[in-house]
Amino acid sequence: MTIKQAKIFRGDKCGEDNSLGYHALKSEIRELKKQYKFCDELVDELKVDGYKYLQGRICDIHDENKNMLGFDRGKAPTEEEIEDQIFAAGHDYIEYFVDNPTLSFHYDNERLEFVSDDGQYISSGDVLGSEECRELAMNDLWENYRHDHPRGADIDAELSTLHFQCESQIAHFRDRQAFIDKIKTHSNTIAPQYSLVDYITRDCDKVLQFIDNELRPCKATQGKLIAMLIIVLHDAGYLVEYNGKLSDIHKAFKDAYPGKVGALTGIVDYVNSYNNDKYTGDKQIKQEALESLRYKLK
């Protein structure tokens, strides 16, 4: 049953005995909890607005809780009620302050009396008239009020919890967005970080597995093998054009396989020797040396 339907059946009647109103409010809360889960599925740009919308609905239902069940979450006790509460529970409050010192006074176990923060004697009457004691009394009055309105208190507690959860989510996404903005602001000062996948043009899983099969078993640093992998992958269309990028590709290999990648200068020499009749150095790669790798890559 909806809140509107409950009002039609009950009219303007208000109080703890309004069962239709109570169950209508519980039904509304169930719907809010469902919508709370929906918010997590929204795109980031709408998440905060979604949680704010729910907070607005929660405030509306707090009002309906007052209208239908008579639970006033803003109810403040009168001075007479506070004084009566202190008079009725004064002995308990004195015992409480004996064990729980405040910023203004505490119980001196040697002098067996209350003293102020500057060491002056304070009578029990002064303790009962303190702001700290008034706060205790108001808290007890509020708990008594909740006890006398169990249905209204139940609705209030569920709504308060949901409101806090929405507030937490809003804070989370605002902090997250602030972090994203900080990254964007400082992105120009951060050196780009690349991995092997940034240089692979297609079939990434296949290529990574191929590389891993060759380098994982190696016990020593590899220079010629790295150069051969770069050449074979490039010739087969799996690797970007490496001219001008060998330094970055070398770093990506080193990050992926620390301790297994040789010096950049040697790898550059090996790569430059490929299909280069004018190369006269000792780091040379010939076509026939690549056949085995080409076969494995198929």
mmCIF file of C-alpha atoms in Angstrom:
data_model
loop_
_atom_site.group_PDB
_atom_site.id
_atom_site.type_symbol
_atom_site.label_atom_id
_atom_site.label_comp_id
_atom_site.label_asym_id
_atom_site.label_seq_id
_atom_site.Cartn_x
_atom_site.Cartn_y
_atom_site.Cartn_z
ATOM 1 C CA MET A 1 0.000 0.000 0.000
ATOM 2 C CA THR A 2 1.246 3.465 -0.870
ATOM 3 C CA ILE A 3 1.271 6.488 1.427
ATOM 4 C CA LYS A 4 -1.470 8.082 -0.661
ATOM 5 C CA GLN A 5 -3.684 5.003 -0.338
ATOM 6 C CA ALA A 6 -3.086 4.813 3.406
ATOM 7 C CA LYS A 7 -4.185 8.430 3.770
ATOM 8 C CA ILE A 8 -7.384 7.743 1.850
ATOM 9 C CA PHE A 9 -8.300 4.840 4.149
ATOM 10 C CA ARG A 10 -7.201 6.489 7.408
ATOM 11 C CA GLY A 11 -8.052 10.085 6.609
ATOM 12 C CA ASP A 12 -6.168 12.565 8.791
ATOM 13 C CA LYS A 13 -5.795 10.158 11.723
ATOM 14 C CA CYS A 14 -2.312 10.237 13.182
ATOM 15 C CA GLY A 15 -0.577 8.104 15.796
ATOM 16 C CA GLU A 16 1.311 4.933 16.637
ATOM 17 C CA ASP A 17 -1.829 2.855 16.050
ATOM 18 C CA ASN A 18 -1.919 3.834 12.374
ATOM 19 C CA SER A 19 -0.929 0.388 11.044
ATOM 20 C CA LEU A 20 -1.789 1.248 7.460
ATOM 21 C CA GLY A 21 0.419 4.316 7.622
ATOM 22 C CA TYR A 22 3.286 2.357 9.185
ATOM 23 C CA HIS A 23 3.238 -0.340 6.518
ATOM 24 C CA ALA A 24 2.912 2.269 3.766
ATOM 25 C CA LEU A 25 6.023 4.009 5.089
ATOM 26 C CA LYS A 26 7.895 0.692 5.281
ATOM 27 C CA SER A 27 6.915 -0.004 1.677
ATOM 28 C CA GLU A 28 8.230 3.409 0.635
ATOM 29 C CA ILE A 29 11.540 2.730 2.408
ATOM 30 C CA ARG A 30 11.898 -0.591 0.584
ATOM 31 C CA GLU A 31 11.476 1.281 -2.684
ATOM 32 C CA LEU A 32 14.118 3.824 -1.645
ATOM 33 C CA LYS A 33 16.561 1.034 -0.822
ATOM 34 C CA LYS A 34 15.973 -0.426 -4.273
ATOM 35 C CA GLN A 35 16.636 2.967 -5.846
ATOM 36 C CA TYR A 36 19.773 3.285 -3.717
ATOM 37 C CA LYS A 37 21.128 0.181 -5.436
ATOM 38 C CA PHE A 38 20.133 1.631 -8.822
ATOM 39 C CA CYS A 39 22.321 4.679 -8.114
ATOM 40 C CA ASP A 40 25.394 2.471 -8.176
ATOM 41 C CA GLU A 41 24.520 1.489 -11.756
ATOM 42 C CA LEU A 42 24.238 5.075 -12.980
ATOM 43 C CA VAL A 43 26.998 6.710 -14.995
ATOM 44 C CA ASP A 44 29.408 8.658 -12.791
ATOM 45 C CA GLU A 45 27.966 12.006 -13.887
ATOM 46 C CA LEU A 46 24.568 11.070 -12.410
ATOM 47 C CA LYS A 47 25.564 9.210 -9.249
ATOM 48 C CA VAL A 48 25.748 12.254 -6.955
ATOM 49 C CA ASP A 49 22.464 13.633 -8.323
ATOM 50 C CA GLY A 50 20.885 10.222 -7.743
ATOM 51 C CA TYR A 51 21.930 10.118 -4.093
ATOM 52 C CA LYS A 52 20.815 13.728 -3.597
ATOM 53 C CA TYR A 53 17.424 12.848 -5.047
ATOM 54 C CA LEU A 54 17.114 10.016 -2.526
ATOM 55 C CA GLN A 55 18.044 12.354 0.320
ATOM 56 C CA GLY A 56 15.229 14.665 -0.759
ATOM 57 C CA ARG A 57 12.774 11.764 -0.740
ATOM 58 C CA ILE A 58 14.025 10.711 2.697
ATOM 59 C CA CYS A 59 13.227 14.190 4.039
ATOM 60 C CA ASP A 60 9.743 13.928 2.542
ATOM 61 C CA ILE A 61 9.141 10.595 4.266
ATOM 62 C CA HIS A 62 10.396 11.992 7.577
ATOM 63 C CA ASP A 63 7.570 14.521 7.210
ATOM 64 C CA GLU A 64 5.099 11.738 6.447
ATOM 65 C CA ASN A 65 6.304 9.843 9.514
ATOM 66 C CA LYS A 66 5.306 12.878 11.581
ATOM 67 C CA ASN A 67 1.992 13.302 9.764
ATOM 68 C CA MET A 68 0.958 9.639 9.881
ATOM 69 C CA LEU A 69 2.566 8.207 13.025
ATOM 70 C CA GLY A 70 3.080 11.409 15.002
ATOM 71 C CA PHE A 71 6.835 10.917 15.321
ATOM 72 C CA ASP A 72 8.495 14.345 15.530
ATOM 73 C CA ARG A 73 12.258 13.916 15.088
ATOM 74 C CA GLY A 74 12.719 17.618 15.800
ATOM 75 C CA LYS A 75 10.868 17.504 19.095
ATOM 76 C CA ALA A 76 12.660 19.471 21.828
ATOM 77 C CA PRO A 77 11.833 18.935 25.522
ATOM 78 C CA THR A 78 10.477 21.828 27.556
ATOM 79 C CA GLU A 79 12.388 23.288 30.493
ATOM 80 C CA GLU A 80 9.834 21.755 32.825
ATOM 81 C CA GLU A 81 10.381 18.295 31.291
ATOM 82 C CA ILE A 82 14.149 18.660 31.659
ATOM 83 C CA GLU A 83 13.874 19.715 35.297
ATOM 84 C CA ASP A 84 11.477 16.874 36.073
ATOM 85 C CA GLN A 85 13.838 14.368 34.418
ATOM 86 C CA ILE A 86 16.830 15.634 36.434
ATOM 87 C CA PHE A 87 14.785 15.512 39.634
ATOM 88 C CA ALA A 88 13.663 11.933 38.905
ATOM 89 C CA ALA A 89 17.067 10.606 37.821
ATOM 90 C CA GLY A 90 19.351 12.911 39.816
ATOM 91 C CA HIS A 91 20.960 10.101 41.840
ATOM 92 C CA ASP A 92 21.795 8.170 38.647
ATOM 93 C CA TYR A 93 23.302 11.275 37.062
ATOM 94 C CA ILE A 94 25.512 11.926 40.096
ATOM 95 C CA GLU A 95 26.783 8.336 39.912
ATOM 96 C CA TYR A 96 27.405 8.747 36.195
ATOM 97 C CA PHE A 97 29.587 11.822 36.709
ATOM 98 C CA VAL A 98 31.547 10.114 39.481
ATOM 99 C CA ASP A 99 32.823 7.673 36.841
ATOM 100 C CA ASN A 100 32.805 10.022 33.845
ATOM 101 C CA PRO A 101 34.716 13.301 34.230
ATOM 102 C CA THR A 102 33.797 16.247 32.012
ATOM 103 C CA LEU A 103 35.807 19.185 30.709
ATOM 104 C CA SER A 104 34.264 21.389 33.411
ATOM 105 C CA PHE A 105 34.405 19.182 36.500
ATOM 106 C CA HIS A 106 35.320 15.742 37.825
ATOM 107 C CA TYR A 107 35.014 13.677 40.970
ATOM 108 C CA ASP A 108 38.074 13.763 43.244
ATOM 109 C CA ASN A 109 38.443 10.292 44.794
ATOM 110 C CA GLU A 110 40.768 11.592 47.517
ATOM 111 C CA ARG A 111 38.580 14.516 48.557
ATOM 112 C CA LEU A 112 35.392 12.510 47.840
ATOM 113 C CA GLU A 113 33.750 15.485 46.208
ATOM 114 C CA PHE A 114 33.288 17.107 42.831
ATOM 115 C CA VAL A 115 35.781 19.775 41.854
ATOM 116 C CA SER A 116 35.986 22.180 38.916
ATOM 117 C CA ASP A 117 38.791 22.165 36.390
ATOM 118 C CA ASP A 118 40.611 24.741 38.554
ATOM 119 C CA GLY A 119 40.226 22.638 41.726
ATOM 120 C CA GLN A 120 37.268 24.453 43.308
ATOM 121 C CA TYR A 121 34.606 22.503 45.208
ATOM 122 C CA ILE A 122 31.333 21.897 43.338
ATOM 123 C CA SER A 123 28.193 20.806 45.112
ATOM 124 C CA SER A 124 25.938 18.017 43.894
ATOM 125 C CA GLY A 125 23.320 20.663 43.168
ATOM 126 C CA ASP A 126 25.755 22.484 40.899
ATOM 127 C CA VAL A 127 26.490 19.206 39.103
ATOM 128 C CA LEU A 128 22.767 18.595 38.545
ATOM 129 C CA GLY A 129 22.386 22.149 37.256
ATOM 130 C CA SER A 130 25.297 21.907 34.821
ATOM 131 C CA GLU A 131 24.973 21.898 31.043
ATOM 132 C CA GLU A 132 26.477 18.413 30.993
ATOM 133 C CA CYS A 133 23.678 17.141 33.203
ATOM 134 C CA ARG A 134 21.047 18.892 31.096
ATOM 135 C CA GLU A 135 22.448 17.106 28.032
ATOM 136 C CA LEU A 136 22.129 13.749 29.798
ATOM 137 C CA ALA A 137 18.551 14.547 30.721
ATOM 138 C CA MET A 138 17.646 15.607 27.171
ATOM 139 C CA ASN A 139 19.199 12.435 25.780
ATOM 140 C CA ASP A 140 17.180 10.334 28.196
ATOM 141 C CA LEU A 141 14.003 12.216 27.338
ATOM 142 C CA TRP A 142 14.664 11.583 23.651
ATOM 143 C CA GLU A 143 15.209 7.880 24.272
ATOM 144 C CA ASN A 144 12.009 7.764 26.316
ATOM 145 C CA TYR A 145 10.180 9.455 23.462
ATOM 146 C CA ARG A 146 11.504 6.880 20.999
ATOM 147 C CA HIS A 147 10.514 4.082 23.377
ATOM 148 C CA ASP A 148 6.969 5.459 23.539
ATOM 149 C CA HIS A 149 6.801 5.680 19.713
ATOM 150 C CA PRO A 150 8.344 2.372 18.538
ATOM 151 C CA ARG A 151 6.890 2.440 15.035
ATOM 152 C CA GLY A 152 7.799 6.042 14.388
ATOM 153 C CA ALA A 153 11.270 5.432 15.838
ATOM 154 C CA ASP A 154 11.714 2.399 13.584
ATOM 155 C CA ILE A 155 10.877 4.436 10.479
ATOM 156 C CA ASP A 156 13.137 7.275 11.643
ATOM 157 C CA ALA A 157 16.083 4.927 12.240
ATOM 158 C CA GLU A 158 15.826 3.324 8.798
ATOM 159 C CA LEU A 159 15.553 6.695 7.089
ATOM 160 C CA SER A 160 18.489 8.114 9.053
ATOM 161 C CA THR A 161 20.679 5.150 8.141
ATOM 162 C CA LEU A 162 19.798 5.443 4.465
ATOM 163 C CA HIS A 163 20.423 9.198 4.520
ATOM 164 C CA PHE A 164 23.881 8.602 6.031
ATOM 165 C CA GLN A 165 24.666 5.982 3.375
ATOM 166 C CA CYS A 166 23.742 8.455 0.635
ATOM 167 C CA GLU A 167 25.915 11.117 2.286
ATOM 168 C CA SER A 168 28.842 8.691 2.396
ATOM 169 C CA GLN A 169 28.445 7.853 -1.289
ATOM 170 C CA ILE A 170 28.279 11.526 -2.238
ATOM 171 C CA ALA A 171 31.478 12.177 -0.263
ATOM 172 C CA HIS A 172 33.140 9.176 -1.921
ATOM 173 C CA PHE A 173 32.371 10.311 -5.458
ATOM 174 C CA ARG A 174 33.310 13.916 -4.739
ATOM 175 C CA ASP A 175 36.661 12.776 -3.354
ATOM 176 C CA ARG A 176 37.059 10.522 -6.393
ATOM 177 C CA GLN A 177 36.297 13.390 -8.769
ATOM 178 C CA ALA A 178 38.735 15.649 -6.911
ATOM 179 C CA PHE A 179 41.411 12.995 -7.390
ATOM 180 C CA ILE A 180 40.599 12.745 -11.107
ATOM 181 C CA ASP A 181 40.777 16.530 -11.451
ATOM 182 C CA LYS A 182 44.142 16.529 -9.680
ATOM 183 C CA ILE A 183 45.463 13.921 -12.110
ATOM 184 C CA LYS A 184 44.232 15.968 -15.075
ATOM 185 C CA THR A 185 45.783 19.141 -13.671
ATOM 186 C CA HIS A 186 49.172 17.546 -13.210
ATOM 187 C CA SER A 187 49.100 15.222 -16.211
ATOM 188 C CA ASN A 188 51.474 17.422 -18.161
ATOM 189 C CA THR A 189 54.133 17.066 -15.470
ATOM 190 C CA ILE A 190 53.904 13.283 -15.251
ATOM 191 C CA ALA A 191 56.180 11.281 -17.513
ATOM 192 C CA PRO A 192 54.130 8.872 -19.650
ATOM 193 C CA GLN A 193 54.304 5.247 -18.556
ATOM 194 C CA TYR A 194 54.066 2.612 -21.271
ATOM 195 C CA SER A 195 53.882 -1.167 -21.185
ATOM 196 C CA LEU A 196 54.284 -3.782 -23.892
ATOM 197 C CA VAL A 197 50.573 -3.678 -24.739
ATOM 198 C CA ASP A 198 50.958 -0.055 -25.849
ATOM 199 C CA TYR A 199 53.206 -1.188 -28.717
ATOM 200 C CA ILE A 200 51.232 -4.256 -29.802
ATOM 201 C CA THR A 201 48.887 -3.529 -32.677
ATOM 202 C CA ARG A 202 46.598 -6.604 -32.563
ATOM 203 C CA ASP A 203 45.982 -10.021 -30.984
ATOM 204 C CA CYS A 204 47.457 -8.747 -27.746
ATOM 205 C CA ASP A 205 46.929 -11.931 -25.702
ATOM 206 C CA LYS A 206 48.544 -14.066 -28.388
ATOM 207 C CA VAL A 207 51.568 -11.770 -28.682
ATOM 208 C CA LEU A 208 52.091 -11.476 -24.933
ATOM 209 C CA GLN A 209 51.974 -15.247 -24.595
ATOM 210 C CA PHE A 210 54.462 -15.608 -27.450
ATOM 211 C CA ILE A 211 56.874 -13.195 -25.761
ATOM 212 C CA ASP A 212 56.424 -14.851 -22.396
ATOM 213 C CA ASN A 213 57.116 -18.313 -23.816
ATOM 214 C CA GLU A 214 60.475 -17.074 -25.107
ATOM 215 C CA LEU A 215 61.643 -14.929 -22.193
ATOM 216 C CA ARG A 216 60.225 -16.659 -19.127
ATOM 217 C CA PRO A 217 62.635 -19.640 -19.267
ATOM 218 C CA CYS A 218 65.710 -17.420 -19.734
ATOM 219 C CA LYS A 219 68.148 -17.335 -16.835
ATOM 220 C CA ALA A 220 70.414 -14.560 -18.154
ATOM 221 C CA THR A 221 69.875 -11.171 -19.754
ATOM 222 C CA GLN A 222 68.926 -11.290 -23.413
ATOM 223 C CA GLY A 223 69.940 -8.816 -26.100
ATOM 224 C CA LYS A 224 69.832 -10.664 -29.395
ATOM 225 C CA LEU A 225 66.623 -12.506 -28.488
ATOM 226 C CA ILE A 226 64.856 -9.242 -27.637
ATOM 227 C CA ALA A 227 65.953 -7.762 -30.958
ATOM 228 C CA MET A 228 64.732 -10.872 -32.804
ATOM 229 C CA LEU A 229 61.352 -10.695 -31.051
ATOM 230 C CA ILE A 230 60.980 -7.040 -32.036
ATOM 231 C CA ILE A 231 61.847 -7.772 -35.670
ATOM 232 C CA VAL A 232 59.625 -10.852 -36.010
ATOM 233 C CA LEU A 233 56.627 -9.165 -34.371
ATOM 234 C CA HIS A 234 57.063 -6.036 -36.464
ATOM 235 C CA ASP A 235 57.400 -7.951 -39.739
ATOM 236 C CA ALA A 236 54.242 -9.919 -38.941
ATOM 237 C CA GLY A 237 52.282 -6.726 -38.246
ATOM 238 C CA TYR A 238 51.959 -7.238 -34.498
ATOM 239 C CA LEU A 239 54.283 -4.423 -33.399
ATOM 240 C CA VAL A 240 54.294 -0.710 -34.152
ATOM 241 C CA GLU A 241 57.004 0.853 -36.291
ATOM 242 C CA TYR A 242 59.994 0.748 -33.974
ATOM 243 C CA ASN A 243 62.193 3.401 -35.567
ATOM 244 C CA GLY A 244 62.532 6.158 -32.980
ATOM 245 C CA LYS A 245 60.768 4.041 -30.335
ATOM 246 C CA LEU A 246 63.346 1.387 -29.520
ATOM 247 C CA SER A 247 64.247 3.088 -26.251
ATOM 248 C CA ASP A 248 60.603 3.051 -25.084
ATOM 249 C CA ILE A 249 60.051 -0.529 -26.280
ATOM 250 C CA HIS A 250 63.246 -1.593 -24.495
ATOM 251 C CA LYS A 251 61.992 -0.021 -21.258
ATOM 252 C CA ALA A 252 58.631 -1.795 -21.631
ATOM 253 C CA PHE A 253 60.469 -5.134 -21.964
ATOM 254 C CA LYS A 254 62.607 -4.341 -18.913
ATOM 255 C CA ASP A 255 59.540 -3.466 -16.832
ATOM 256 C CA ALA A 256 57.808 -6.691 -17.863
ATOM 257 C CA TYR A 257 60.871 -8.944 -17.489
ATOM 258 C CA PRO A 258 63.289 -7.407 -14.980
ATOM 259 C CA GLY A 259 66.733 -8.973 -15.038
ATOM 260 C CA LYS A 260 66.182 -10.634 -18.416
ATOM 261 C CA VAL A 261 66.641 -7.742 -20.843
ATOM 262 C CA GLY A 262 70.059 -6.702 -22.088
ATOM 263 C CA ALA A 263 71.467 -3.233 -22.648
ATOM 264 C CA LEU A 264 69.710 -0.909 -25.101
ATOM 265 C CA THR A 265 72.843 -0.230 -27.175
ATOM 266 C CA GLY A 266 73.350 -3.893 -28.002
ATOM 267 C CA ILE A 267 69.699 -4.396 -28.938
ATOM 268 C CA VAL A 268 69.826 -1.329 -31.192
ATOM 269 C CA ASP A 269 72.875 -2.746 -32.946
ATOM 270 C CA TYR A 270 71.147 -6.084 -33.508
ATOM 271 C CA VAL A 271 68.008 -4.416 -34.901
ATOM 272 C CA ASN A 272 70.041 -2.103 -37.154
ATOM 273 C CA SER A 273 71.931 -5.075 -38.594
ATOM 274 C CA TYR A 274 68.728 -6.662 -39.900
ATOM 275 C CA ASN A 275 68.408 -6.374 -43.710
ATOM 276 C CA ASN A 276 71.375 -4.039 -43.697
ATOM 277 C CA ASP A 277 74.103 -5.117 -46.101
ATOM 278 C CA LYS A 278 76.280 -2.232 -44.997
ATOM 279 C CA TYR A 279 76.361 -3.341 -41.342
ATOM 280 C CA THR A 280 79.876 -4.471 -40.387
ATOM 281 C CA GLY A 281 79.579 -4.952 -36.642
ATOM 282 C CA ASP A 282 79.570 -8.196 -34.686
ATOM 283 C CA LYS A 283 75.921 -7.995 -33.608
ATOM 284 C CA GLN A 284 74.229 -9.292 -36.710
ATOM 285 C CA ILE A 285 70.863 -10.969 -37.272
ATOM 286 C CA LYS A 286 70.282 -12.924 -40.460
ATOM 287 C CA GLN A 287 67.001 -14.027 -41.985
ATOM 288 C CA GLU A 288 67.543 -17.721 -41.261
ATOM 289 C CA ALA A 289 68.018 -16.999 -37.540
ATOM 290 C CA LEU A 290 64.436 -15.715 -37.378
ATOM 291 C CA GLU A 291 62.700 -18.708 -38.963
ATOM 292 C CA SER A 292 62.157 -20.591 -35.706
ATOM 293 C CA LEU A 293 60.475 -17.593 -34.039
ATOM 294 C CA ARG A 294 58.339 -16.925 -37.110
ATOM 295 C CA TYR A 295 57.138 -20.497 -37.053
ATOM 296 C CA LYS A 296 56.217 -20.299 -33.350
ATOM 297 C CA LEU A 297 54.307 -17.058 -33.930
ATOM 298 C CA LYS A 298 51.968 -18.576 -36.533
#
